[in-house]
Amino acid sequence: MTIVEEAASDIEEADALTIGRRIRQLRTARGMTLDELASAVERAPSQLSMIENGKREPKLTLLRTIAKALGVTIDALLEAEPLDERATLEITLERAMKGQTFQSLGIAPFRIGKSVPDDVLRTMVALQNEIERLNDERSATPEEARRANVELRHLMRRQDNYFAELEEHASRILAAVEHPGGPLTQRTASEIAAHLGFSLHYVSDLPQSTRSVADIRNGRLYLSNTIPGRGDSRTPVLQALASRILGHAEPRSYAEFLRQRVETNYLVGALMVPEKHAVSFLQDAKSRRAISIEDLRDAYSVSYETAAHRFTNLATRHLGIPVHFLKVHESGTITKAYENDDVNFPADRFGSIEGQMCCRKWTSREVFDIPDKFNPYYQYTDTGNGTYWCTARVESSSEGAHSVSVGVRFDDTKWFIGRETTNRGLSRHSVEVCCRRPPEELESQWRDQAWPNVRTPRTLLATLPTGAFPGVDTTDLYEFLEAHAPR
């Protein structure tokens, strides 16, 4: 490569903005005006100004002329780093103004004049860096999401999945509307909304990315006027109100987003299955050795999953029964999990259970193959960590069938309906040969003759969207509110 070719390559590597700033610094350091340098290199001052501002990339011949006029080598103009802090700040800010962060905020680029103080430039660069840091933090990778799940599950385990402050919130709200206990009616849900200053409005054009929209200014709560076949008209009302009751603000991280979601679902469960009334119900069932998730479901007119979740909230604190809970997709993927009874769930190196394959021998997988979908399925499973008894159901959703199961240690089975079952399984999922590897004969026959295209659950790859309301199209949201606001 010739000297000319090397120099041309250096120009490509050094961006025009850096070269321009270096020319300006060398010029001002020598006490030259723009007009004087322009005259020395036989160019118009406006042309030289554009070069110094990085808006025009100079040719190699002109760079040589400029270097000679400034009394330096051409290498001095092609240095990678600016000469002083001011130039560094100007270059950093100009690059930022051309980037995605400024564009997404709607900030138009502007000329950085000499009169702009260094402190102002430092502040703007710091703000831009902080915005990008927050965006990176909130755009959780699958790894960050798994870590957040693990931390939250550890918190739930330490508290036996019981959150006293959320129970107190629910108790105060129910007392305010004079709810006597038992099932929460649709009317009571509306009364809770009214107590919190909201009227309910059912519409057909709710934004696609929302379940409900709260107009805080006008005290209106908008909900869809169509309820899915297996839906519950109370749930979207209570979920929308829960965030207002709890004072949730825009989440600053995936962990906070996840925690808010758990708190919302917990509070909804505590409203629909009130603690005081439900504890009496469960304690009576325990005294009769007749605890049943189905009976809890039917007594409060909730879904099996809601009843199972609520049972895990109350079982250890009020009944002295450690429990575990699993929600498993029909593909075998664990989507939700909780335990404080030392059951050994499969986990990755971060300790995350969600996203792992549930053991094929476990109740949560076996229930999919049971033809009787009306009655609950019970099973004892022997594991390397003891014997566990589980009760499970299969429920349908928009993402396919899921099994929901609740289980306890063998010694606690005596309190439950279904303990007489003869169904038994043997799970050694902590040992690879249990079910994570196929039988040796099958593997040898097909190992090199198969190539599946995996159907990965989208929740395992999803990141937390950024914005004031993560995952919501705010333009649709604000246009909807504008169209429906009272005039």
GROMACS .gro file of N, CA, C and O in nm, residues 237-343:
model
  428
  237VAL      N    1  -6.170  -0.566   3.548
  237VAL     CA    2  -6.203  -0.448   3.630
  237VAL      C    3  -6.107  -0.440   3.748
  237VAL      O    4  -6.046  -0.336   3.775
  238LEU      N    5  -6.091  -0.551   3.819
  238LEU     CA    6  -6.007  -0.552   3.939
  238LEU      C    7  -5.860  -0.535   3.904
  238LEU      O    8  -5.785  -0.470   3.978
  239GLN      N    9  -5.815  -0.593   3.792
  239GLN     CA   10  -5.675  -0.576   3.752
  239GLN      C   11  -5.645  -0.430   3.722
  239GLN      O   12  -5.538  -0.378   3.757
  240ALA      N   13  -5.739  -0.363   3.655
  240ALA     CA   14  -5.719  -0.221   3.624
  240ALA      C   15  -5.715  -0.137   3.751
  240ALA      O   16  -5.634  -0.045   3.764
  241LEU      N   17  -5.801  -0.171   3.846
  241LEU     CA   18  -5.808  -0.093   3.969
  241LEU      C   19  -5.691  -0.125   4.063
  241LEU      O   20  -5.649  -0.038   4.141
  242ALA      N   21  -5.637  -0.246   4.055
  242ALA     CA   22  -5.530  -0.287   4.146
  242ALA      C   23  -5.408  -0.196   4.133
  242ALA      O   24  -5.348  -0.157   4.234
  243SER      N   25  -5.371  -0.163   4.011
  243SER     CA   26  -5.255  -0.075   3.992
  243SER      C   27  -5.278   0.062   4.052
  243SER      O   28  -5.185   0.126   4.103
  244ARG      N   29  -5.404   0.109   4.047
  244ARG     CA   30  -5.435   0.239   4.108
  244ARG      C   31  -5.432   0.229   4.260
  244ARG      O   32  -5.381   0.318   4.328
  245ILE      N   33  -5.485   0.119   4.313
  245ILE     CA   34  -5.485   0.099   4.459
  245ILE      C   35  -5.341   0.094   4.511
  245ILE      O   36  -5.309   0.151   4.616
  246LEU      N   37  -5.253   0.028   4.435
  246LEU     CA   38  -5.115   0.008   4.480
  246LEU      C   39  -5.023   0.123   4.443
  246LEU      O   40  -4.906   0.124   4.482
  247GLY      N   41  -5.074   0.220   4.368
  247GLY     CA   42  -4.992   0.337   4.332
  247GLY      C   43  -4.876   0.304   4.241
  247GLY      O   44  -4.769   0.366   4.250
  248HIS      N   45  -4.895   0.208   4.150
  248HIS     CA   46  -4.786   0.171   4.060
  248HIS      C   47  -4.750   0.287   3.967
  248HIS      O   48  -4.837   0.357   3.916
  249ALA      N   49  -4.621   0.304   3.945
  249ALA     CA   50  -4.570   0.401   3.849
  249ALA      C   51  -4.499   0.326   3.737
  249ALA      O   52  -4.488   0.203   3.740
  250GLU      N   53  -4.448   0.400   3.640
  250GLU     CA   54  -4.379   0.339   3.527
  250GLU      C   55  -4.262   0.254   3.579
  250GLU      O   56  -4.178   0.304   3.654
  251PRO      N   57  -4.255   0.125   3.543
  251PRO     CA   58  -4.147   0.040   3.593
  251PRO      C   59  -4.012   0.084   3.539
  251PRO      O   60  -3.998   0.119   3.422
  252ARG      N   61  -3.910   0.082   3.625
  252ARG     CA   62  -3.777   0.124   3.587
  252ARG      C   63  -3.687   0.008   3.546
  252ARG      O   64  -3.575   0.029   3.500
  253SER      N   65  -3.734  -0.114   3.564
  253SER     CA   66  -3.655  -0.231   3.529
  253SER      C   67  -3.750  -0.348   3.508
  253SER      O   68  -3.868  -0.342   3.543
  254TYR      N   69  -3.696  -0.456   3.450
  254TYR     CA   70  -3.780  -0.575   3.430
  254TYR      C   71  -3.823  -0.631   3.564
  254TYR      O   72  -3.936  -0.678   3.580
  255ALA      N   73  -3.732  -0.627   3.663
  255ALA     CA   74  -3.765  -0.680   3.795
  255ALA      C   75  -3.883  -0.606   3.855
  255ALA      O   76  -3.973  -0.666   3.914
  256GLU      N   77  -3.885  -0.472   3.839
  256GLU     CA   78  -3.996  -0.394   3.892
  256GLU      C   79  -4.125  -0.422   3.815
  256GLU      O   80  -4.233  -0.431   3.873
  257PHE      N   81  -4.113  -0.437   3.684
  257PHE     CA   82  -4.228  -0.471   3.600
  257PHE      C   83  -4.288  -0.604   3.645
  257PHE      O   84  -4.410  -0.617   3.661
  258LEU      N   85  -4.201  -0.702   3.670
  258LEU     CA   86  -4.247  -0.834   3.713
  258LEU      C   87  -4.310  -0.827   3.851
  258LEU      O   88  -4.415  -0.887   3.876
  259ARG      N   89  -4.248  -0.752   3.941
  259ARG     CA   90  -4.301  -0.739   4.077
  259ARG      C   91  -4.439  -0.673   4.073
  259ARG      O   92  -4.532  -0.716   4.144
  260GLN      N   93  -4.457  -0.570   3.991
  260GLN     CA   94  -4.588  -0.504   3.981
  260GLN      C   95  -4.694  -0.601   3.931
  260GLN      O   96  -4.808  -0.601   3.979
  261ARG      N   97  -4.656  -0.684   3.835
  261ARG     CA   98  -4.753  -0.779   3.781
  261ARG      C   99  -4.796  -0.881   3.886
  261ARG      O  100  -4.914  -0.915   3.898
  262VAL      N  101  -4.698  -0.928   3.965
  262VAL     CA  102  -4.728  -1.024   4.072
  262VAL      C  103  -4.816  -0.958   4.177
  262VAL      O  104  -4.913  -1.019   4.226
  263GLU      N  105  -4.785  -0.834   4.214
  263GLU     CA  106  -4.865  -0.763   4.314
  263GLU      C  107  -5.008  -0.743   4.266
  263GLU      O  108  -5.104  -0.759   4.343
  264THR      N  109  -5.024  -0.707   4.138
  264THR     CA  110  -5.157  -0.688   4.081
  264THR      C  111  -5.238  -0.816   4.088
  264THR      O  112  -5.353  -0.817   4.133
  265ASN      N  113  -5.178  -0.927   4.042
  265ASN     CA  114  -5.250  -1.054   4.043
  265ASN      C  115  -5.282  -1.101   4.185
  265ASN      O  116  -5.387  -1.158   4.211
  266TYR      N  117  -5.189  -1.076   4.277
  266TYR     CA  118  -5.211  -1.115   4.417
  266TYR      C  119  -5.330  -1.037   4.474
  266TYR      O  120  -5.419  -1.095   4.538
  267LEU      N  121  -5.331  -0.905   4.450
  267LEU     CA  122  -5.439  -0.822   4.505
  267LEU      C  123  -5.574  -0.862   4.446
  267LEU      O  124  -5.675  -0.867   4.517
  268VAL      N  125  -5.577  -0.892   4.317
  268VAL     CA  126  -5.702  -0.936   4.254
  268VAL      C  127  -5.750  -1.065   4.320
  268VAL      O  128  -5.868  -1.080   4.352
  269GLY      N  129  -5.658  -1.159   4.344
  269GLY     CA  130  -5.694  -1.283   4.411
  269GLY      C  131  -5.745  -1.258   4.552
  269GLY      O  132  -5.842  -1.322   4.597
  270ALA      N  133  -5.683  -1.164   4.622
  270ALA     CA  134  -5.725  -1.134   4.760
  270ALA      C  135  -5.861  -1.066   4.764
  270ALA      O  136  -5.933  -1.077   4.864
  271LEU      N  137  -5.897  -0.995   4.659
  271LEU     CA  138  -6.030  -0.933   4.651
  271LEU      C  139  -6.137  -1.036   4.616
  271LEU      O  140  -6.248  -1.034   4.671
  272MET      N  141  -6.103  -1.127   4.525
  272MET     CA  142  -6.202  -1.224   4.480
  272MET      C  143  -6.218  -1.340   4.578
  272MET      O  144  -6.325  -1.401   4.586
  273VAL      N  145  -6.111  -1.369   4.652
  273VAL     CA  146  -6.116  -1.475   4.754
  273VAL      C  147  -6.068  -1.412   4.884
  273VAL      O  148  -5.952  -1.425   4.921
  274PRO      N  149  -6.154  -1.339   4.955
  274PRO     CA  150  -6.113  -1.263   5.074
  274PRO      C  151  -6.049  -1.351   5.181
  274PRO      O  152  -6.097  -1.461   5.211
  275GLU      N  153  -5.940  -1.301   5.237
  275GLU     CA  154  -5.861  -1.380   5.332
  275GLU      C  155  -5.943  -1.433   5.449
  275GLU      O  156  -5.942  -1.554   5.476
  276LYS      N  157  -6.010  -1.345   5.520
  276LYS     CA  158  -6.079  -1.386   5.643
  276LYS      C  159  -6.181  -1.495   5.616
  276LYS      O  160  -6.186  -1.598   5.686
  277HIS      N  161  -6.261  -1.476   5.515
  277HIS     CA  162  -6.365  -1.572   5.482
  277HIS      C  163  -6.304  -1.702   5.430
  277HIS      O  164  -6.346  -1.813   5.467
  278ALA      N  165  -6.201  -1.689   5.342
  278ALA     CA  166  -6.141  -1.808   5.282
  278ALA      C  167  -6.065  -1.891   5.384
  278ALA      O  168  -6.066  -2.016   5.377
  279VAL      N  169  -6.000  -1.826   5.480
  279VAL     CA  170  -5.926  -1.901   5.583
  279VAL      C  171  -6.023  -1.986   5.665
  279VAL      O  172  -5.994  -2.102   5.694
  280SER      N  173  -6.136  -1.929   5.701
  280SER     CA  174  -6.236  -2.008   5.775
  280SER      C  175  -6.282  -2.127   5.692
  280SER      O  176  -6.298  -2.238   5.744
  281PHE      N  177  -6.305  -2.101   5.565
  281PHE     CA  178  -6.348  -2.207   5.474
  281PHE      C  179  -6.245  -2.319   5.469
  281PHE      O  180  -6.277  -2.439   5.478
  282LEU      N  181  -6.116  -2.283   5.455
  282LEU     CA  182  -6.010  -2.382   5.442
  282LEU      C  183  -5.982  -2.452   5.575
  282LEU      O  184  -5.953  -2.573   5.577
  283GLN      N  185  -5.987  -2.378   5.684
  283GLN     CA  186  -5.965  -2.442   5.814
  283GLN      C  187  -6.074  -2.545   5.844
  283GLN      O  188  -6.046  -2.651   5.900
  284ASP      N  189  -6.197  -2.514   5.806
  284ASP     CA  190  -6.305  -2.610   5.823
  284ASP      C  191  -6.280  -2.734   5.737
  284ASP      O  192  -6.299  -2.848   5.782
  285ALA      N  193  -6.235  -2.711   5.613
  285ALA     CA  194  -6.206  -2.825   5.524
  285ALA      C  195  -6.092  -2.909   5.581
  285ALA      O  196  -6.095  -3.033   5.575
  286LYS      N  197  -5.991  -2.843   5.638
  286LYS     CA  198  -5.880  -2.919   5.696
  286LYS      C  199  -5.927  -3.002   5.815
  286LYS      O  200  -5.885  -3.118   5.832
  287SER      N  201  -6.015  -2.944   5.897
  287SER     CA  202  -6.065  -3.019   6.013
  287SER      C  203  -6.141  -3.143   5.970
  287SER      O  204  -6.145  -3.243   6.042
  288ARG      N  205  -6.200  -3.138   5.851
  288ARG     CA  206  -6.273  -3.254   5.798
  288ARG      C  207  -6.185  -3.339   5.706
  288ARG      O  208  -6.231  -3.433   5.645
  289ARG      N  209  -6.057  -3.302   5.695
  289ARG     CA  210  -5.965  -3.368   5.603
  289ARG      C  211  -6.023  -3.373   5.462
  289ARG      O  212  -6.022  -3.478   5.396
  290ALA      N  213  -6.070  -3.259   5.419
  290ALA     CA  214  -6.140  -3.253   5.290
  290ALA      C  215  -6.101  -3.127   5.211
  290ALA      O  216  -6.184  -3.067   5.142
  291ILE      N  217  -5.974  -3.086   5.216
  291ILE     CA  218  -5.930  -2.971   5.138
  291ILE      C  219  -5.935  -3.007   4.990
  291ILE      O  220  -5.891  -3.115   4.949
  292SER      N  221  -5.991  -2.917   4.911
  292SER     CA  222  -6.004  -2.940   4.767
  292SER      C  223  -5.993  -2.807   4.694
  292SER      O  224  -6.063  -2.711   4.727
  293ILE      N  225  -5.903  -2.800   4.596
  293ILE     CA  226  -5.889  -2.677   4.515
  293ILE      C  227  -6.017  -2.654   4.437
  293ILE      O  228  -6.062  -2.541   4.418
  294GLU      N  229  -6.081  -2.763   4.392
  294GLU     CA  230  -6.208  -2.750   4.319
  294GLU      C  231  -6.315  -2.685   4.407
  294GLU      O  232  -6.392  -2.601   4.360
  295ASP      N  233  -6.322  -2.727   4.533
  295ASP     CA  234  -6.423  -2.668   4.623
  295ASP      C  235  -6.395  -2.520   4.646
  295ASP      O  236  -6.489  -2.439   4.653
  296LEU      N  237  -6.269  -2.483   4.657
  296LEU     CA  238  -6.233  -2.341   4.674
  296LEU      C  239  -6.271  -2.263   4.549
  296LEU      O  240  -6.326  -2.152   4.558
  297ARG      N  241  -6.244  -2.323   4.434
  297ARG     CA  242  -6.283  -2.261   4.306
  297ARG      C  243  -6.433  -2.237   4.301
  297ARG      O  244  -6.478  -2.126   4.267
  298ASP      N  245  -6.510  -2.340   4.332
  298ASP     CA  246  -6.655  -2.330   4.321
  298ASP      C  247  -6.715  -2.236   4.426
  298ASP      O  248  -6.812  -2.165   4.398
  299ALA      N  249  -6.657  -2.233   4.545
  299ALA     CA  250  -6.711  -2.149   4.652
  299ALA      C  251  -6.699  -2.002   4.620
  299ALA      O  252  -6.783  -1.920   4.663
  300TYR      N  253  -6.596  -1.963   4.542
  300TYR     CA  254  -6.574  -1.821   4.513
  300TYR      C  255  -6.591  -1.786   4.365
  300TYR      O  256  -6.562  -1.674   4.324
  301SER      N  257  -6.638  -1.882   4.287
  301SER     CA  258  -6.666  -1.858   4.144
  301SER      C  259  -6.545  -1.798   4.072
  301SER      O  260  -6.555  -1.695   4.005
  302VAL      N  261  -6.431  -1.863   4.089
  302VAL     CA  262  -6.309  -1.818   4.022
  302VAL      C  263  -6.256  -1.931   3.937
  302VAL      O  264  -6.306  -2.044   3.941
  303SER      N  265  -6.152  -1.905   3.859
  303SER     CA  266  -6.090  -2.009   3.779
  303SER      C  267  -6.011  -2.104   3.868
  303SER      O  268  -5.975  -2.070   3.982
  304TYR      N  269  -5.982  -2.221   3.817
  304TYR     CA  270  -5.902  -2.316   3.892
  304TYR      C  271  -5.765  -2.258   3.923
  304TYR      O  272  -5.711  -2.275   4.033
  305GLU      N  273  -5.706  -2.188   3.826
  305GLU     CA  274  -5.573  -2.129   3.847
  305GLU      C  275  -5.576  -2.025   3.958
  305GLU      O  276  -5.486  -2.020   4.042
  306THR      N  277  -5.679  -1.940   3.958
  306THR     CA  278  -5.691  -1.839   4.064
  306THR      C  279  -5.705  -1.907   4.200
  306THR      O  280  -5.642  -1.866   4.298
  307ALA      N  281  -5.788  -2.012   4.207
  307ALA     CA  282  -5.805  -2.085   4.333
  307ALA      C  283  -5.674  -2.149   4.378
  307ALA      O  284  -5.639  -2.147   4.497
  308ALA      N  285  -5.599  -2.206   4.282
  308ALA     CA  286  -5.471  -2.269   4.315
  308ALA      C  287  -5.371  -2.167   4.367
  308ALA      O  288  -5.302  -2.190   4.467
  309HIS      N  289  -5.363  -2.052   4.299
  309HIS     CA  290  -5.274  -1.944   4.344
  309HIS      C  291  -5.312  -1.899   4.485
  309HIS      O  292  -5.226  -1.883   4.572
  310ARG      N  293  -5.440  -1.877   4.503
  310ARG     CA  294  -5.486  -1.825   4.633
  310ARG      C  295  -5.460  -1.925   4.744
  310ARG      O  296  -5.427  -1.886   4.857
  311PHE      N  297  -5.472  -2.052   4.713
  311PHE     CA  298  -5.443  -2.155   4.813
  311PHE      C  299  -5.297  -2.147   4.857
  311PHE      O  300  -5.266  -2.159   4.977
  312THR      N  301  -5.206  -2.124   4.762
  312THR     CA  302  -5.065  -2.115   4.799
  312THR      C  303  -5.038  -1.992   4.887
  312THR      O  304  -4.946  -1.993   4.968
  313ASN      N  305  -5.119  -1.884   4.869
  313ASN     CA  306  -5.104  -1.766   4.954
  313ASN      C  307  -5.136  -1.795   5.100
  313ASN      O  308  -5.074  -1.741   5.192
  314LEU      N  309  -5.237  -1.881   5.121
  314LEU     CA  310  -5.293  -1.900   5.255
  314LEU      C  311  -5.252  -2.030   5.323
  314LEU      O  312  -5.259  -2.040   5.445
  315ALA      N  313  -5.208  -2.128   5.246
  315ALA     CA  314  -5.190  -2.263   5.301
  315ALA      C  315  -5.084  -2.270   5.410
  315ALA      O  316  -5.107  -2.332   5.515
  316THR      N  317  -4.969  -2.210   5.387
  316THR     CA  318  -4.861  -2.222   5.485
  316THR      C  319  -4.886  -2.132   5.606
  316THR      O  320  -4.870  -2.175   5.721
  317ARG      N  321  -4.925  -2.006   5.579
  317ARG     CA  322  -4.944  -1.910   5.688
  317ARG      C  323  -5.059  -1.948   5.780
  317ARG      O  324  -5.050  -1.935   5.902
  318HIS      N  325  -5.171  -1.996   5.724
  318HIS     CA  326  -5.290  -2.020   5.805
  318HIS      C  327  -5.321  -2.167   5.832
  318HIS      O  328  -5.394  -2.198   5.926
  319LEU      N  329  -5.267  -2.257   5.749
  319LEU     CA  330  -5.296  -2.399   5.768
  319LEU      C  331  -5.173  -2.480   5.807
  319LEU      O  332  -5.185  -2.598   5.840
  320GLY      N  333  -5.057  -2.415   5.802
  320GLY     CA  334  -4.934  -2.486   5.837
  320GLY      C  335  -4.893  -2.590   5.736
  320GLY      O  336  -4.825  -2.688   5.770
  321ILE      N  337  -4.932  -2.573   5.607
  321ILE     CA  338  -4.903  -2.672   5.504
  321ILE      C  339  -4.810  -2.611   5.399
  321ILE      O  340  -4.852  -2.523   5.323
  322PRO      N  341  -4.684  -2.656   5.390
  322PRO     CA  342  -4.598  -2.613   5.279
  322PRO      C  343  -4.652  -2.671   5.149
  322PRO      O  344  -4.707  -2.782   5.147
  323VAL      N  345  -4.638  -2.596   5.039
  323VAL     CA  346  -4.700  -2.638   4.913
  323VAL      C  347  -4.608  -2.607   4.795
  323VAL      O  348  -4.509  -2.535   4.808
  324HIS      N  349  -4.645  -2.661   4.680
  324HIS     CA  350  -4.583  -2.616   4.555
  324HIS      C  351  -4.692  -2.600   4.449
  324HIS      O  352  -4.801  -2.658   4.460
  325PHE      N  353  -4.662  -2.518   4.349
  325PHE     CA  354  -4.756  -2.486   4.243
  325PHE      C  355  -4.681  -2.492   4.111
  325PHE      O  356  -4.567  -2.449   4.101
  326LEU      N  357  -4.747  -2.547   4.009
  326LEU     CA  358  -4.687  -2.551   3.875
  326LEU      C  359  -4.792  -2.518   3.770
  326LEU      O  360  -4.906  -2.564   3.778
  327LYS      N  361  -4.751  -2.439   3.673
  327LYS     CA  362  -4.832  -2.421   3.552
  327LYS      C  363  -4.744  -2.463   3.436
  327LYS      O  364  -4.634  -2.409   3.417
  328VAL      N  365  -4.790  -2.560   3.360
  328VAL     CA  366  -4.709  -2.620   3.254
  328VAL      C  367  -4.785  -2.615   3.122
  328VAL      O  368  -4.902  -2.657   3.115
  329HIS      N  369  -4.719  -2.566   3.018
  329HIS     CA  370  -4.779  -2.563   2.885
  329HIS      C  371  -4.785  -2.705   2.828
  329HIS      O  372  -4.707  -2.792   2.868
  330GLU      N  373  -4.876  -2.727   2.736
  330GLU     CA  374  -4.892  -2.861   2.678
  330GLU      C  375  -4.764  -2.911   2.610
  330GLU      O  376  -4.747  -3.031   2.591
  331SER      N  377  -4.674  -2.819   2.576
  331SER     CA  378  -4.546  -2.858   2.517
  331SER      C  379  -4.452  -2.916   2.622
  331SER      O  380  -4.347  -2.973   2.588
  332GLY      N  381  -4.487  -2.901   2.751
  332GLY     CA  382  -4.402  -2.949   2.859
  332GLY      C  383  -4.322  -2.839   2.927
  332GLY      O  384  -4.252  -2.864   3.025
  333THR      N  385  -4.332  -2.715   2.876
  333THR     CA  386  -4.256  -2.603   2.930
  333THR      C  387  -4.322  -2.548   3.056
  333THR      O  388  -4.442  -2.522   3.058
  334ILE      N  389  -4.243  -2.529   3.161
  334ILE     CA  390  -4.294  -2.468   3.284
  334ILE      C  391  -4.306  -2.317   3.263
  334ILE      O  392  -4.209  -2.251   3.226
  335THR      N  393  -4.426  -2.263   3.285
  335THR     CA  394  -4.445  -2.119   3.268
  335THR      C  395  -4.458  -2.044   3.401
  335THR      O  396  -4.429  -1.925   3.408
  336LYS      N  397  -4.501  -2.113   3.506
  336LYS     CA  398  -4.507  -2.054   3.639
  336LYS      C  399  -4.473  -2.160   3.742
  336LYS      O  400  -4.508  -2.277   3.723
  337ALA      N  401  -4.410  -2.120   3.850
  337ALA     CA  402  -4.374  -2.217   3.952
  337ALA      C  403  -4.355  -2.148   4.086
  337ALA      O  404  -4.311  -2.033   4.092
  338TYR      N  405  -4.389  -2.219   4.192
  338TYR     CA  406  -4.366  -2.173   4.329
  338TYR      C  407  -4.353  -2.296   4.418
  338TYR      O  408  -4.421  -2.396   4.396
  339GLU      N  409  -4.265  -2.288   4.517
  339GLU     CA  410  -4.255  -2.398   4.614
  339GLU      C  411  -4.194  -2.349   4.744
  339GLU      O  412  -4.108  -2.260   4.744
  340ASN      N  413  -4.244  -2.404   4.854
  340ASN     CA  414  -4.176  -2.388   4.982
  340ASN      C  415  -4.178  -2.521   5.059
  340ASN      O  416  -4.165  -2.524   5.180
  341ASP      N  417  -4.196  -2.630   4.980
  341ASP     CA  418  -4.199  -2.764   5.041
  341ASP      C  419  -4.079  -2.848   4.998
  341ASP      O  420  -4.082  -2.971   5.012
  342ASP      N  421  -3.974  -2.780   4.947
  342ASP     CA  422  -3.848  -2.846   4.910
  342ASP      C  423  -3.859  -2.941   4.793
  342ASP      O  424  -3.771  -3.025   4.773
  343VAL      N  425  -3.966  -2.929   4.715
  343VAL     CA  426  -3.974  -3.010   4.595
  343VAL      C  427  -3.862  -2.965   4.501
  343VAL      O  428  -3.824  -2.848   4.498
   0.00000   0.00000   0.00000
